XYZ file of C-alpha atoms in Angstrom:
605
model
C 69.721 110.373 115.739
C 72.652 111.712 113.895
C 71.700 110.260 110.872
C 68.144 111.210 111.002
C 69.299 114.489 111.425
C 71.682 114.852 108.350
C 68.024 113.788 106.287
C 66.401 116.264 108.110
C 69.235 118.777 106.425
C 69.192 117.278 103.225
C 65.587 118.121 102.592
C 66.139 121.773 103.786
C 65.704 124.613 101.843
C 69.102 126.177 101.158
C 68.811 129.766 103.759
C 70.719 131.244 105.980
C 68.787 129.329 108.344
C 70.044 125.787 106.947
C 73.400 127.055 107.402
C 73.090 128.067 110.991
C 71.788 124.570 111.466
C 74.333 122.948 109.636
C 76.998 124.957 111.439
C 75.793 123.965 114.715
C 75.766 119.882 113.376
C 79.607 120.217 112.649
C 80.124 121.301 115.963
C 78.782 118.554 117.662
C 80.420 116.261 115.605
C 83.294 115.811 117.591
C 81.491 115.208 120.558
C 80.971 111.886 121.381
C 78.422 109.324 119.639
C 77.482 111.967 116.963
C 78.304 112.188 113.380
C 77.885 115.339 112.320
C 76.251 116.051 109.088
C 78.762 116.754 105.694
C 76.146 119.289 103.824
C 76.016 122.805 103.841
C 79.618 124.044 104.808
C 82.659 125.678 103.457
C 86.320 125.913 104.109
C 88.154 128.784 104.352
C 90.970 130.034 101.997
C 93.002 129.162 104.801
C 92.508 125.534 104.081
C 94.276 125.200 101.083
C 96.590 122.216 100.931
C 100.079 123.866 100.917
C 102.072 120.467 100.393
C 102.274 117.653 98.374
C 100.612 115.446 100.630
C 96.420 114.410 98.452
C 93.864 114.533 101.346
C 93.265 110.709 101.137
C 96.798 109.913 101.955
C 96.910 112.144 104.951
C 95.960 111.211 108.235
C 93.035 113.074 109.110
C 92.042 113.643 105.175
C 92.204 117.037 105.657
C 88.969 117.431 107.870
C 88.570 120.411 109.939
C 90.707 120.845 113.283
C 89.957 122.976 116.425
C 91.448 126.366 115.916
C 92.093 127.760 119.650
C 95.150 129.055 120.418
C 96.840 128.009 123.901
C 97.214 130.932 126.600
C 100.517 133.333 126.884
C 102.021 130.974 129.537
C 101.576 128.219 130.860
C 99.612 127.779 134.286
C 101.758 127.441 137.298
C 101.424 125.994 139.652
C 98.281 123.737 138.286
C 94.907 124.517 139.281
C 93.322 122.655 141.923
C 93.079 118.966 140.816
C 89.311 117.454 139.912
C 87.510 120.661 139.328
C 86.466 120.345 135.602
C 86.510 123.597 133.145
C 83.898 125.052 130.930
C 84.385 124.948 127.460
C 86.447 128.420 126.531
C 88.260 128.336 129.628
C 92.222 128.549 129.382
C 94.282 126.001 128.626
C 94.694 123.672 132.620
C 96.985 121.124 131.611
C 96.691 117.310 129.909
C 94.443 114.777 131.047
C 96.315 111.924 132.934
C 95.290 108.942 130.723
C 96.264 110.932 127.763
C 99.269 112.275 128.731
C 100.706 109.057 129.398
C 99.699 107.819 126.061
C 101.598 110.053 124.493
C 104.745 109.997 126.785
C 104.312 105.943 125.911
C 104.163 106.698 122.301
C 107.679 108.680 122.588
C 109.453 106.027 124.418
C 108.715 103.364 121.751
C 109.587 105.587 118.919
C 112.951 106.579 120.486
C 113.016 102.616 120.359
C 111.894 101.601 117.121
C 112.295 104.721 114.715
C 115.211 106.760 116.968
C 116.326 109.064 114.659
C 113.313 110.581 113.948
C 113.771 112.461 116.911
C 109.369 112.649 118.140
C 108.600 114.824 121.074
C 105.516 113.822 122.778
C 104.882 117.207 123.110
C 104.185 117.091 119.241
C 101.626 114.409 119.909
C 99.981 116.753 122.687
C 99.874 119.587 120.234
C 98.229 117.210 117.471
C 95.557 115.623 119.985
C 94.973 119.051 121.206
C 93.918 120.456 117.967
C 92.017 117.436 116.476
C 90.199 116.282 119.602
C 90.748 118.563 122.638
C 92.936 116.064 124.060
C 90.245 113.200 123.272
C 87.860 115.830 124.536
C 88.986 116.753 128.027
C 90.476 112.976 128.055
C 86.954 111.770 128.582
C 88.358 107.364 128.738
C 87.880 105.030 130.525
C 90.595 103.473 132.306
C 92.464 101.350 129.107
C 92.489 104.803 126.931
C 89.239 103.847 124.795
C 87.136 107.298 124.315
C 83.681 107.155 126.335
C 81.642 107.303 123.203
C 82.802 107.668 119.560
C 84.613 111.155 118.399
C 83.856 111.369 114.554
C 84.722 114.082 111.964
C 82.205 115.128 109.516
C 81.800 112.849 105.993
C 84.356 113.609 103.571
C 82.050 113.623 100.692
C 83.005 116.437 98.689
C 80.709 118.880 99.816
C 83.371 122.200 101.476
C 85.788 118.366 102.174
C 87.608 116.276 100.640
C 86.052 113.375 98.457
C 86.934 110.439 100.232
C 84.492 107.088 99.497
C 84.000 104.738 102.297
C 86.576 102.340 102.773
C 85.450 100.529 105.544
C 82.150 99.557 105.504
C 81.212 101.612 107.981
C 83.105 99.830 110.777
C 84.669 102.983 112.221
C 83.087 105.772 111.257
C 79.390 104.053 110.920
C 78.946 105.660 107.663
C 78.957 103.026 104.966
C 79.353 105.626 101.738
C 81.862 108.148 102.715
C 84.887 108.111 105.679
C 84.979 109.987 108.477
C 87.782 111.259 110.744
C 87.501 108.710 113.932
C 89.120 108.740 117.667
C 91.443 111.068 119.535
C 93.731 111.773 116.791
C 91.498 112.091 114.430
C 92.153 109.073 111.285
C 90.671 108.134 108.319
C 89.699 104.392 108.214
C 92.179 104.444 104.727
C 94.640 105.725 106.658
C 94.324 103.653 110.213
C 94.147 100.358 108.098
C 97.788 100.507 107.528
C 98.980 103.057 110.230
C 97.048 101.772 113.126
C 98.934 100.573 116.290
C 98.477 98.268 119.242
C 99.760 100.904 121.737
C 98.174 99.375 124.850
C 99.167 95.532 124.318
C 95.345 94.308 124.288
C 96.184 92.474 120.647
C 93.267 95.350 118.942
C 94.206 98.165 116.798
C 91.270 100.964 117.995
C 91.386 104.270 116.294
C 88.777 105.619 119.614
C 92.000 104.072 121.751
C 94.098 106.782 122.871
C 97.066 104.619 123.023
C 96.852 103.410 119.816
C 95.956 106.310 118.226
C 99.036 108.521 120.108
C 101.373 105.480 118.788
C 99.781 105.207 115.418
C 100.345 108.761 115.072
C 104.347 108.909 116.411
C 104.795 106.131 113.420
C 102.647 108.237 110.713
C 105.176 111.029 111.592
C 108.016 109.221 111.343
C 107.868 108.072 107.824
C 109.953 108.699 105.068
C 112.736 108.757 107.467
C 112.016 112.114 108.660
C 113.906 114.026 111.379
C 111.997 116.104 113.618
C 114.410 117.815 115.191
C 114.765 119.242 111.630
C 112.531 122.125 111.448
C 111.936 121.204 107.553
C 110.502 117.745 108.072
C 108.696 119.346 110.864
C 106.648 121.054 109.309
C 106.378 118.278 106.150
C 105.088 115.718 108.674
C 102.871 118.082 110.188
C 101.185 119.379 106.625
C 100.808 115.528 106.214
C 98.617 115.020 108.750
C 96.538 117.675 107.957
C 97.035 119.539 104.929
C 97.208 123.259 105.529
C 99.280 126.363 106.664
C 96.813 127.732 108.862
C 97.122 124.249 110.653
C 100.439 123.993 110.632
C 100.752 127.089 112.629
C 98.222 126.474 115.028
C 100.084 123.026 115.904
C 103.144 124.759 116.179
C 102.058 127.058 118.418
C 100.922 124.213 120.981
C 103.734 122.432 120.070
C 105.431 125.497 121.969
C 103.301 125.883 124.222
C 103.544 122.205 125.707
C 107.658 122.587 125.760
C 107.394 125.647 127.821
C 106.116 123.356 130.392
C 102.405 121.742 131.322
C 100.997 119.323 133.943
C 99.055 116.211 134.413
C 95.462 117.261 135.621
C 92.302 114.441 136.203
C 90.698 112.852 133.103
C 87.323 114.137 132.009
C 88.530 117.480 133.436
C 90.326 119.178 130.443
C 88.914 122.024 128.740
C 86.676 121.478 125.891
C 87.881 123.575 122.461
C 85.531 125.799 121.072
C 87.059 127.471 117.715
C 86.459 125.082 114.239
C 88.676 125.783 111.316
C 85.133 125.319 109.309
C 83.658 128.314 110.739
C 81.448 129.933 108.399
C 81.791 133.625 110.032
C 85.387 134.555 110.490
C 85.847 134.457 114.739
C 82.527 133.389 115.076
C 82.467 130.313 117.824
C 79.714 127.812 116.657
C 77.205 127.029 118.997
C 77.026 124.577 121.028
C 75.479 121.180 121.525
C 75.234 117.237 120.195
C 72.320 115.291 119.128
C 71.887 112.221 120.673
C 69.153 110.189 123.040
C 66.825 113.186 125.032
C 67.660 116.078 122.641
C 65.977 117.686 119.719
C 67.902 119.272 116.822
C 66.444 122.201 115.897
C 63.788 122.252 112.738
C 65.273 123.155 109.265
C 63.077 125.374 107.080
C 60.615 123.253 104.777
C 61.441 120.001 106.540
C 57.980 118.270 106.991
C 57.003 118.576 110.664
C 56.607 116.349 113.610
C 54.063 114.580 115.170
C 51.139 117.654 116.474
C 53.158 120.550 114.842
C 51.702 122.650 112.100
C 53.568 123.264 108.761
C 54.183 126.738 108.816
C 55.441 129.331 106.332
C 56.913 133.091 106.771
C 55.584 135.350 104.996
C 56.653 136.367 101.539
C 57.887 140.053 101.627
C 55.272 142.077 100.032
C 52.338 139.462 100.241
C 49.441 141.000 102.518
C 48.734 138.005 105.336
C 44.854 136.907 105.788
C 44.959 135.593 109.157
C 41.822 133.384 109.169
C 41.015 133.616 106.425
C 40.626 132.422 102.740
C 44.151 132.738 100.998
C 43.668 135.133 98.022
C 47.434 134.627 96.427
C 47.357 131.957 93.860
C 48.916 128.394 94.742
C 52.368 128.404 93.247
C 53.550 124.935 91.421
C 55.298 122.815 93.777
C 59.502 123.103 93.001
C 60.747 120.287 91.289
C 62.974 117.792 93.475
C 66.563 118.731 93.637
C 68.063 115.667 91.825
C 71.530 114.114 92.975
C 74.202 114.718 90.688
C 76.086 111.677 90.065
C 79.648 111.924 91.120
C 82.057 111.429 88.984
C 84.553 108.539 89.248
C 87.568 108.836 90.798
C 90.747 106.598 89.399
C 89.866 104.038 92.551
C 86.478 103.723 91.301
C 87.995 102.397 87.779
C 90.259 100.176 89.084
C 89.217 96.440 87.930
C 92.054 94.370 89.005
C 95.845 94.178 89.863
C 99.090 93.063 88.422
C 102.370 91.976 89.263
C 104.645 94.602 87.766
C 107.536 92.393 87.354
C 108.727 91.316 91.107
C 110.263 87.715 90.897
C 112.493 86.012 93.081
C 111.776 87.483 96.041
C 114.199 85.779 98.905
C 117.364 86.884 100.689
C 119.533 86.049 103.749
C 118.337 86.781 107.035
C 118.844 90.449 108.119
C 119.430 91.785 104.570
C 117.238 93.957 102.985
C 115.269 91.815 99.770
C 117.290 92.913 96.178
C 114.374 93.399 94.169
C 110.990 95.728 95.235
C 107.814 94.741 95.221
C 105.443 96.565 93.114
C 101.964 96.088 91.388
C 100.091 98.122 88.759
C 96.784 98.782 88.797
C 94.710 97.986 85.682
C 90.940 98.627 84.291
C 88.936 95.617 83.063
C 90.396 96.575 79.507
C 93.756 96.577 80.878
C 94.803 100.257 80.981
C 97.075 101.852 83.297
C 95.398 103.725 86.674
C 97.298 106.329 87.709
C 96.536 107.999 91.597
C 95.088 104.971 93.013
C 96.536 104.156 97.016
C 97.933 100.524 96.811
C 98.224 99.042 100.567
C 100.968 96.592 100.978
C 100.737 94.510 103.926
C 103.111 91.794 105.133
C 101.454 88.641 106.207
C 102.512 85.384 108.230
C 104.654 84.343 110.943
C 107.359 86.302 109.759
C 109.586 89.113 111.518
C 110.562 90.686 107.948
C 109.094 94.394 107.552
C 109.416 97.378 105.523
C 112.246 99.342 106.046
C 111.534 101.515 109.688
C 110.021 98.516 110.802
C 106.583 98.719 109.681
C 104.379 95.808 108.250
C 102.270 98.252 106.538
C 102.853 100.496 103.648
C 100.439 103.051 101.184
C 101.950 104.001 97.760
C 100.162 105.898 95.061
C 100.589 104.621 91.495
C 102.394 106.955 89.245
C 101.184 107.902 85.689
C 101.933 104.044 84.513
C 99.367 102.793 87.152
C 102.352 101.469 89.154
C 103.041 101.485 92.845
C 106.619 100.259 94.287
C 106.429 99.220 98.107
C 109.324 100.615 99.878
C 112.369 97.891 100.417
C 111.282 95.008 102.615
C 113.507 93.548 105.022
C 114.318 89.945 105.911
C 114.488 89.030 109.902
C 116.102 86.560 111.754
C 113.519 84.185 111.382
C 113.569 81.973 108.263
C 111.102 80.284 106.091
C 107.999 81.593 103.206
C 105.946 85.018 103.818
C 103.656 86.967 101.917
C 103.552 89.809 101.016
C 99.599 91.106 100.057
C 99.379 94.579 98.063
C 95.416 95.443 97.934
C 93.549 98.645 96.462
C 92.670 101.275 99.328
C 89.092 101.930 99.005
C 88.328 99.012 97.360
C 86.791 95.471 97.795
C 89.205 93.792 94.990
C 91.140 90.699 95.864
C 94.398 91.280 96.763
C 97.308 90.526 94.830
C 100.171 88.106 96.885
C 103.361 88.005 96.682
C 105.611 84.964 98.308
C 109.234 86.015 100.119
C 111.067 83.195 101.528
C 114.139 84.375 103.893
C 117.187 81.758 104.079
C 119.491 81.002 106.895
C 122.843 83.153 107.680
C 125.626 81.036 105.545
C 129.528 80.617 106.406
C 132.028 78.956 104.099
C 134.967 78.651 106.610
C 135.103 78.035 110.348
C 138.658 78.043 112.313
C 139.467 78.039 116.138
C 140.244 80.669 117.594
C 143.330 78.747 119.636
C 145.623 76.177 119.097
C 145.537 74.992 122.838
C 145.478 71.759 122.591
C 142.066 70.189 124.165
C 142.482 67.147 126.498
C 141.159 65.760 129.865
C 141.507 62.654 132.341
C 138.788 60.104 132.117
C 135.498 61.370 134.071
C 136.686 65.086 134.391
C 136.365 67.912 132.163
C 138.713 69.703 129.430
C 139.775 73.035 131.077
C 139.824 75.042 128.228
C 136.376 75.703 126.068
C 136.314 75.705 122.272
C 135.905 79.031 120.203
C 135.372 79.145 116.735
C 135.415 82.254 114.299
C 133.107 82.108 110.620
C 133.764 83.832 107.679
C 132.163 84.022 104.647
C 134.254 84.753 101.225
C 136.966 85.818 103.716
C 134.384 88.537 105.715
C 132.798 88.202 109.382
C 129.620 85.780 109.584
C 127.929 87.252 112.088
C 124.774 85.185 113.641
C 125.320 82.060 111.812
C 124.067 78.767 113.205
C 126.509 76.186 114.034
C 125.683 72.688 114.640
C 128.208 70.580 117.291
C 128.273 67.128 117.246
C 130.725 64.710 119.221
C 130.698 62.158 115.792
C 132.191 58.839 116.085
C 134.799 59.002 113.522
C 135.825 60.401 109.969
C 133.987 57.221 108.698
C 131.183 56.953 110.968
C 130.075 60.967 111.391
C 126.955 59.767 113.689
C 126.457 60.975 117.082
C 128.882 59.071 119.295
C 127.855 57.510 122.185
C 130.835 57.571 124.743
C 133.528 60.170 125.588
C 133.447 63.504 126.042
C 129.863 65.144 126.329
C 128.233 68.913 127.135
C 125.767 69.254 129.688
C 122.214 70.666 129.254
C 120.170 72.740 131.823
C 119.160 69.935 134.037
C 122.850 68.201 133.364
C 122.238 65.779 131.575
C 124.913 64.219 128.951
C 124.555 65.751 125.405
C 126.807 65.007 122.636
C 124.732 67.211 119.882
C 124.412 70.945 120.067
C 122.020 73.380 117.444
C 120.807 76.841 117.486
C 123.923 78.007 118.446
C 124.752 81.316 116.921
C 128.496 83.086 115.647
C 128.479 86.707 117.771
C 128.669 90.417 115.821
C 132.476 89.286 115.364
C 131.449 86.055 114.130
C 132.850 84.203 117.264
C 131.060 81.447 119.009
C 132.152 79.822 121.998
C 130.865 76.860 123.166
C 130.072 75.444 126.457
C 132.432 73.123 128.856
C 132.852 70.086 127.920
C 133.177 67.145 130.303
C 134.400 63.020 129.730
C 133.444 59.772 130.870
C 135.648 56.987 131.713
C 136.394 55.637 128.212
C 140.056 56.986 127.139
C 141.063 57.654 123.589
C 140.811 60.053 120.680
C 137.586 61.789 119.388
C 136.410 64.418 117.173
C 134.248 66.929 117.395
C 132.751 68.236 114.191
C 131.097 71.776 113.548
C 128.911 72.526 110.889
C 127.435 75.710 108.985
C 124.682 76.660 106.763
C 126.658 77.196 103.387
C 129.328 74.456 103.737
C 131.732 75.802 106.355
C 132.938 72.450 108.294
C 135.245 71.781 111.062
C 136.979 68.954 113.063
C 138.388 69.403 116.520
C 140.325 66.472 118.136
C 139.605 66.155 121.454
C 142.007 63.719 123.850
C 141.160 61.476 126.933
C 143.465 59.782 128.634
C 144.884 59.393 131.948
C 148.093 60.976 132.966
C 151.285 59.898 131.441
C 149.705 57.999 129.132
C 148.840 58.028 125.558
C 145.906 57.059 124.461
C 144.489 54.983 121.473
C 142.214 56.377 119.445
C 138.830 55.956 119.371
C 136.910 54.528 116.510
C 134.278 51.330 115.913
C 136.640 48.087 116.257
C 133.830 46.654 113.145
C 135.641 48.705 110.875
C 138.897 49.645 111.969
C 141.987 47.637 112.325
C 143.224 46.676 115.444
C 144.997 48.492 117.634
C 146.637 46.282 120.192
C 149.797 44.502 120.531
C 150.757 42.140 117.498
C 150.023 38.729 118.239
C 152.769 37.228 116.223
C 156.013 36.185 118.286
C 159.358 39.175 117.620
C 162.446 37.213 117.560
C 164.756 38.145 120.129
C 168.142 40.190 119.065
C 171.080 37.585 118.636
C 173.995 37.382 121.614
C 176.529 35.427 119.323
C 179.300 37.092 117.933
C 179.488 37.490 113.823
C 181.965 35.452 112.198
């Protein structure tokens, strides 16, 4: 119906009429299953991006926002729970669903991104002004919107330019993108700042927990502090790039720190202001189009089924009711040809190349030396400057972009180049890749392969010099504790391998004396996946010993060469014991079997 109805518009006459109509479209098309038609309106000079931030990199591509401003104080206490307000009505509090998405959204980025400081109150403010709080927090019970909330097309026309870049999957419009879901996100935008908020393994932009955590992350890049009234306002003029905006979020912003309450989803007040009014503090009316209702008729569009064309009057032609018309037929109007838009530096883009990132590995935990970065070319080979490059990190990998993220959007600079931002390695090892693909574009993606290595050590020592021993069938009293370094410095989380070897000769796993225990007990003589502490310490567990007495070593090994042997001594007490080793190889160590003369009695001459 939607779409039908944007035709319907496209064939109208441009009047004063049209515009009315149009007006009334972009009302309703934040309500829910309706996407509103992109022709016929304007922005006012209030809309002016006032930051650096291009409308396809921000958040919402700088469609238009509700404009209502929230009451003098809050209301207190809170109106009487499940009676639902009128559109208009003051401000009665967040819906439950909603509110809890965003106070969700806050805890995790106090986790993930803490100094970035995010009130959820910020998040309230945000949703309030893009969606009316996901339109009175009309959900169902996982957060999902009931029915789509979609911005108008950004196609130029009073909007931003933005081309579709995602086949219609979100926004259901296949040539330009539309603002989807609560908070209000470009598909560009979602496909590398979308969020699993609620756990459900889907990243929904018409999720309310996704879209509150999606948007705590979008703030929180490039390190900002927002507790820092200056990257306040940046991230804010990100999302939506204007001063008129800006102001209105602050002002909720405010407004929700002063104090608010939880009230019943689907019973929030519905906005009612657009910052794409055409008349200055005119509200636009009402309504949606949608199964059962009838957008109203544009001027010149050809009529329905048993309606008559009809015409008003030109002013100063005489009407003939009835009768013959005596005012010469006028040549039908030419068609009003599309223009055809002009490419945009995406549009150009043919392929991309590796701008000289090699050797991409490093230790696990450190951040990669070298940055990854790709240029985007023409078929000719020429430079593409202002083209989004998404870099995404692929595989069964921990590594991520430095704050955490897996995703990143650069725009090339004047040499068609776009540098990802550092990545860093986790704790697991082994070969990633990194992919780096054009936004708004079907191209094939360019990979890049990252292979994080093990934590190394060079030198392992005990920590003690306690001598390590224990009767046959008991267990050695004190454990052992070993400290790596590497080049001299603390190895922190370094994997140690303990084995109980046979001898200096024979390093295999013994198969007698002493022995650790695993979970259910059993005899071990092999330990891995141990790991040194922050201080590089690792202590191992008690060690026990069965009934065979002698000497044995236990050796410890490192990633990166560091190697130690620690004797360990079974005997029983006041004894010494022989030392263990294979009697195939070693000499013997019992009493000699040849016959020791016995010391002479007689006296020397």
């Amino acid at each position: 119906m939607a779409a039908h109805f944007d035709r319907r518009l496209r064939k109208a006459a441009v009047t004063t009429t049209v515009a009315a109509v149009a007006v009334a479209a972009l009302s309703a098309s934040q309500a829910p299953d309706v996407t509103a038609d992109g022709n016929g309106r304007q922005t006012t000079a209030d809309n002016v991006p006032t930051s650096d931030t291009p409308p396809a990199e921000s958040a919402t591509g700088n469609s238009p926002y509700y404009t209502d401003l929230p009451p003098l104080n809050s209301p207190s206490p809170a109106p009487t729970t499940g009676t639902p307000t009128s559109p208009g009505s003051p401000e009665a509090g967040i819906p439950a669903t909603v509110l809890d998405a965003y106070k969700k959204a806050e805890a995790e980025l106090r986790r993930a991104k803490p100094g970035c400081n995010l009130p959820w109150q910020l998040l309230a403010a945000i949703g309030k002004v893009e969606s009316g709080q996901a339109r009175g927090g009309r959900v169902d019970a996982g957060g999902t919107t009931i029915g789509r909330i979609i911005g108008p097309q950004l196609d130029g026309n009073g909007f931003a330019l933005i081309k579709d870049t995602d086949n219609g999957v979100y926004d259901g419009n296949s040539r330009y993108d539309n603002a989807v879901g609560p908070m209000q996100f470009i598909p560009s935008t979602w496909a590398w700042a979308g969020r699993d908020g609620n756990g459900d393994g889907k990243e929904d932009p018409n999720n309310v927990y996704d879209a509150a955590l999606a948007a705590g992350h979008y703030l929180c890049r490039y390190d900002w502090n927002l507790s820092d009234q200056a990257d306040l306002d940046r991230a804010i003029l990100s999302y939506n790039n204007s001063q008129d905006y800006l102001n209105t979020v602050l002002s909720w912003l405010e407004h929700y720190r002063r104090g608010t309450h939880e009230i019943p989803d689907g019973t929030g007040s519905l906005p009612v202001g657009r910052s794409d009014d055409t008349d200055a503090g005119a509200s636009p009316p009402r309504g949606r189009t949608g199964p059962g209702s009838t957008p109203p008729e544009a001027p010149g569009a050809t009529p329905g089924p048993g309606k008559s064309p009809s015409k008003p009057p030109t002013s100063g032609e005489p009407t003939n009711p009835g009768g013959p018309s005596t005012t010469p037929p006028k040549d039908p109007e030419p068609p009003t040809s599309t223009p055809t838009p002009v490419p945009t530096p995406t549009d150009t883009v043919h392929h991309l190349e590796n701008a000289g990132t090699t050797g991409l590995t490093a230790t696990a935990g450190d951040t990669f030396a070298k940055k990854i970065s790709a240029r985007a070319e023409t078929k000719a080979g020429d430079a593409v400057g202002k083209v989004r490059i998404r870099f995404t990190v692929l595989g069964d990998t921990d590594a991520a972009f430095t704050g955490g993220d897996k995703f990143a959007a650069v725009t090339t600079d004047a040499s068609g180049t776009a540098e990802a931002p550092a990545l860093v390695a986790g704790e697991q090892t082994g070969e990633f890749t990194v992919r780096a693909t054009v936004i708004g574009r079907t191209l094939p993606g360019l990979d890049y392969k990252a292979t994080v290595t093990e934590r190394v050590a060079d030198t392992l020592t005990r920590t003690t010099e306690t001598e390590l021993t224990c009767t046959p069938g008991g267990e050695f009293a004190d454990p052992v504790a070993v400290k790596a370094t590497l080049k001299g410095a603390v190895a922190d989380k370094v994997a140690v391998t303990a084995t109980l070897i046979k001898s200096d000769a024979d390093p295999t796993e013994n198969d007698k004396g002493p022995y650790f225990k695993d979970a259910d007990g059993t005899a071990v003589r092999t330990l891995t996946g141990r790991k040194t502490d922050a201080k590089g310490v690792l202590e191992l567990p008690k060690l026990y010993a069965d009934d065979a007495e002698g000497t044995y070593i236990l050796r410890l090994t490192t990633p990166g060469g560091g190697t130690l042997d620690v004797t360990l001594t079974v005997k029983a007490a006041g004894t010494t014991p022989e030392p263990s080793t294979d009697p195939s190889e070693a000499p013997s160590t019992g009493p000699s079997e040849t016959p020791t003369a016995e010391p002479s009695t007689e006296p020397e001459a």
